[in-house]
Amino acid sequence: MKKTILFATAIALMASCGNKEASTEKNIQPTEGGQIVAYVEWDSLVSQYQFCKDYNELMALEYENAQRTLASKQNDLQQHMATVQKKYENNGYTTRDELERAQASIQREQQDLQELDARLSVQFNENQESFYKEINDSLQKFIKDFNKGRKYSYILSKSGNNILFADSAYDVTADIVKGLNARYKAKAEVKEKLKKTEE
């Protein structure tokens, strides 16, 4: 039975990492095997940790900017196509070669638009990955310090139904969020980007 519990705990640890009044200073007793397990409500952490708020806002801004850029280029392409079509219908092309050059120009624009879409998508995904890595690194470093005086055997991430039952006495979310926010200092470029969105 103990092996099953330990295995389930290890599986939960490998899973992805309301402000509660829970405190780590409660009289928390070790389990039968001498282990103390705490957990963090992931949704609460993400909604209350200022780093996550800032970067979620930046990612939303980046996505909107990419969509605006693509929409503008798409609009330019459609206007160009309409101009070529109208000129063709009005017999504005005097030679076959002139018409083929106009069509080739449209094809280049279409290809450029597809390449831009792919580049923006790759860039967005890379930035998102970088954000997830940064939040994970930030959380791992903080939890290591946070746990020095507490000696939890495990601090699990509780998200959705990945833990079927959790006693709120072991919820350290509020303490983790408070500590993370106290340590967080937004980078200058992040402050500048966020400032521009407020103007």
Coordinates of C-alpha atoms in Angstrom, one line a residue:
M1 CA 0.0 0.0 0.0
K2 CA 2.8 2.4 0.9
K3 CA 4.5 1.7 -2.4
T4 CA 1.3 2.6 -4.3
I5 CA 1.0 5.9 -2.4
L6 CA 4.6 6.8 -3.1
F7 CA 4.2 5.9 -6.7
A8 CA 1.1 8.0 -7.0
T9 CA 2.9 10.9 -5.3
A10 CA 5.9 10.6 -7.8
I11 CA 3.5 10.6 -10.7
A12 CA 1.8 13.7 -9.4
L13 CA 5.2 15.4 -9.0
M14 CA 5.9 14.8 -12.7
A15 CA 2.6 16.5 -13.7
S16 CA 2.8 20.1 -14.8
C17 CA 3.5 22.6 -12.2
G18 CA -8.8 32.2 -4.8
N19 CA -6.3 33.3 -2.4
K20 CA -6.5 30.9 0.4
E21 CA -5.7 31.8 4.0
A22 CA -3.8 28.5 4.5
S23 CA -0.4 28.9 6.2
T24 CA 2.6 26.6 6.4
E25 CA 2.9 27.4 10.1
K26 CA -0.1 25.0 10.9
N27 CA 0.6 22.0 12.9
I28 CA 1.2 19.6 10.0
Q29 CA 2.0 16.1 11.0
P30 CA 4.1 13.7 8.9
T31 CA 2.4 10.8 7.2
E32 CA 2.9 7.2 8.3
G33 CA 6.2 6.9 6.4
G34 CA 7.5 10.2 8.0
Q35 CA 6.7 12.3 5.0
I36 CA 5.0 15.6 4.8
V37 CA 3.3 16.5 1.5
A38 CA 2.1 20.0 0.7
Y39 CA 0.5 21.3 -2.5
V40 CA 0.1 24.4 -4.6
E41 CA -3.2 25.3 -6.4
W42 CA -1.7 26.0 -9.9
D43 CA -4.7 28.1 -11.2
S44 CA -4.5 30.3 -8.1
L45 CA -0.7 30.7 -8.4
V46 CA -1.0 31.7 -12.1
S47 CA -3.8 34.2 -11.5
Q48 CA -2.0 35.8 -8.5
Y49 CA 1.7 35.7 -9.3
Q50 CA 2.5 39.1 -10.8
F51 CA 5.2 37.5 -13.1
C52 CA 2.4 35.4 -14.7
K53 CA 0.0 38.3 -15.0
D54 CA 2.7 40.5 -16.7
Y55 CA 3.8 37.8 -19.2
N56 CA 0.2 36.7 -20.0
E57 CA -0.5 40.3 -20.8
L58 CA 2.6 40.5 -23.0
M59 CA 1.8 37.3 -24.8
A60 CA -1.8 38.5 -25.5
L61 CA -0.3 41.8 -26.8
E62 CA 2.2 39.9 -29.0
Y63 CA -0.6 37.7 -30.4
E64 CA -2.8 40.7 -31.2
N65 CA 0.0 42.5 -32.9
A66 CA 0.8 39.5 -35.0
Q67 CA -2.9 39.2 -36.0
R68 CA -3.0 42.9 -36.9
T69 CA 0.1 42.6 -39.0
L70 CA -1.2 39.6 -40.9
A71 CA -4.6 41.2 -41.4
S72 CA -3.0 44.3 -42.8
K73 CA -0.8 42.3 -45.2
Q74 CA -3.8 40.2 -46.2
N75 CA -5.8 43.3 -46.9
D76 CA -2.9 44.7 -49.1
L77 CA -2.9 41.4 -51.0
Q78 CA -6.6 41.5 -51.6
Q79 CA -6.5 45.1 -52.9
H80 CA -3.6 44.2 -55.2
M81 CA -5.5 41.2 -56.6
A82 CA -8.6 43.3 -57.1
T83 CA -6.5 46.0 -59.0
V84 CA -5.0 43.3 -61.2
Q85 CA -8.4 41.7 -61.9
K86 CA -10.0 45.1 -62.7
K87 CA -7.2 46.0 -65.1
Y88 CA -7.4 42.6 -66.8
E89 CA -11.2 43.0 -67.2
N90 CA -10.7 46.4 -68.7
N91 CA -8.1 45.1 -71.1
G92 CA -5.4 47.2 -69.4
Y93 CA -2.7 44.6 -70.0
T94 CA -1.3 45.2 -73.5
T95 CA 0.9 42.1 -73.6
R96 CA 0.7 38.6 -72.2
D97 CA 4.1 39.2 -70.6
E98 CA 2.8 42.2 -68.6
L99 CA -0.2 40.1 -67.3
E100 CA 2.2 37.3 -66.3
R101 CA 4.4 39.7 -64.4
A102 CA 1.3 41.0 -62.5
Q103 CA 0.2 37.5 -61.6
A104 CA 3.8 36.5 -60.5
S105 CA 3.8 39.6 -58.3
I106 CA 0.6 38.4 -56.6
Q107 CA 2.0 34.9 -56.1
R108 CA 5.1 36.4 -54.5
E109 CA 2.9 38.4 -52.1
Q110 CA 0.9 35.3 -51.2
Q111 CA 4.1 33.4 -50.5
D112 CA 5.5 36.3 -48.5
L113 CA 2.3 36.3 -46.4
Q114 CA 2.5 32.6 -45.8
E115 CA 6.1 32.9 -44.7
L116 CA 5.3 35.8 -42.4
D117 CA 2.5 33.8 -40.9
A118 CA 4.9 30.9 -40.2
R119 CA 7.6 33.2 -38.8
L120 CA 5.2 34.9 -36.5
S121 CA 3.8 31.6 -35.3
V122 CA 7.3 30.2 -34.6
Q123 CA 8.3 33.4 -32.8
F124 CA 5.1 33.3 -30.7
N125 CA 5.7 29.6 -29.8
E126 CA 9.3 30.3 -28.9
N127 CA 8.4 33.2 -26.7
Q128 CA 5.7 31.1 -25.0
E129 CA 8.1 28.3 -24.3
S130 CA 10.6 30.8 -22.9
F131 CA 7.9 32.1 -20.6
Y132 CA 7.0 28.6 -19.4
K133 CA 10.7 27.8 -18.8
E134 CA 11.2 31.1 -16.9
I135 CA 8.1 30.6 -14.7
N136 CA 9.2 27.0 -14.0
D137 CA 12.8 28.1 -13.1
S138 CA 11.4 30.9 -10.9
L139 CA 9.1 28.5 -9.1
Q140 CA 11.7 25.8 -8.6
K141 CA 14.3 28.2 -7.2
F142 CA 11.8 29.8 -4.9
I143 CA 10.3 26.5 -3.6
K144 CA 13.8 25.2 -2.8
D145 CA 14.4 28.3 -0.6
F146 CA 10.8 28.2 0.7
N147 CA 11.2 24.5 1.8
K148 CA 14.5 24.9 3.7
G149 CA 12.8 25.7 7.0
R150 CA 9.7 23.5 6.5
K151 CA 11.2 20.2 5.3
Y152 CA 8.3 19.0 3.2
S153 CA 9.0 15.7 1.5
Y154 CA 7.0 16.8 -1.6
I155 CA 5.3 20.0 -2.8
L156 CA 2.8 19.0 -5.5
S157 CA 1.2 21.0 -8.2
K158 CA -2.6 20.7 -8.0
S159 CA -4.4 21.6 -11.2
G160 CA -7.9 20.5 -12.2
N161 CA -8.5 16.9 -11.1
N162 CA -4.9 15.7 -11.1
I163 CA -5.1 15.2 -7.3
L164 CA -8.5 13.7 -6.4
F165 CA -8.4 14.7 -2.7
A166 CA -6.2 17.3 -0.9
D167 CA -6.6 18.4 2.7
S168 CA -6.6 22.2 2.7
A169 CA -4.3 22.1 5.8
Y170 CA -1.5 21.2 3.3
D171 CA -2.3 24.0 0.9
V172 CA 0.7 26.3 0.8
T173 CA -0.5 28.3 -2.2
A174 CA -0.9 31.6 -0.4
D175 CA 2.5 31.4 1.1
I176 CA 4.2 30.5 -2.2
V177 CA 2.4 33.4 -4.1
K178 CA 3.2 35.9 -1.4
G179 CA 6.9 34.9 -1.4
L180 CA 7.1 34.8 -5.2
N181 CA 5.5 38.3 -5.5
A182 CA 7.9 39.7 -2.9
R183 CA 10.9 38.4 -4.9
Y184 CA 9.6 39.4 -8.4
K185 CA 11.1 42.4 -10.0
A186 CA 9.8 43.0 -13.6
K187 CA 12.5 43.5 -16.2
A188 CA 12.9 47.0 -17.6
E189 CA 11.7 45.9 -21.1
V190 CA 8.6 44.2 -19.6
K191 CA 7.7 47.4 -17.7
E192 CA 8.2 49.4 -20.9
K193 CA 6.0 47.2 -23.0
L194 CA 3.3 47.0 -20.3
K195 CA 3.4 50.8 -19.9
K196 CA 2.8 51.3 -23.6
T197 CA -0.4 49.2 -23.4
E198 CA -1.7 51.5 -20.7
E199 CA -1.3 54.6 -22.8

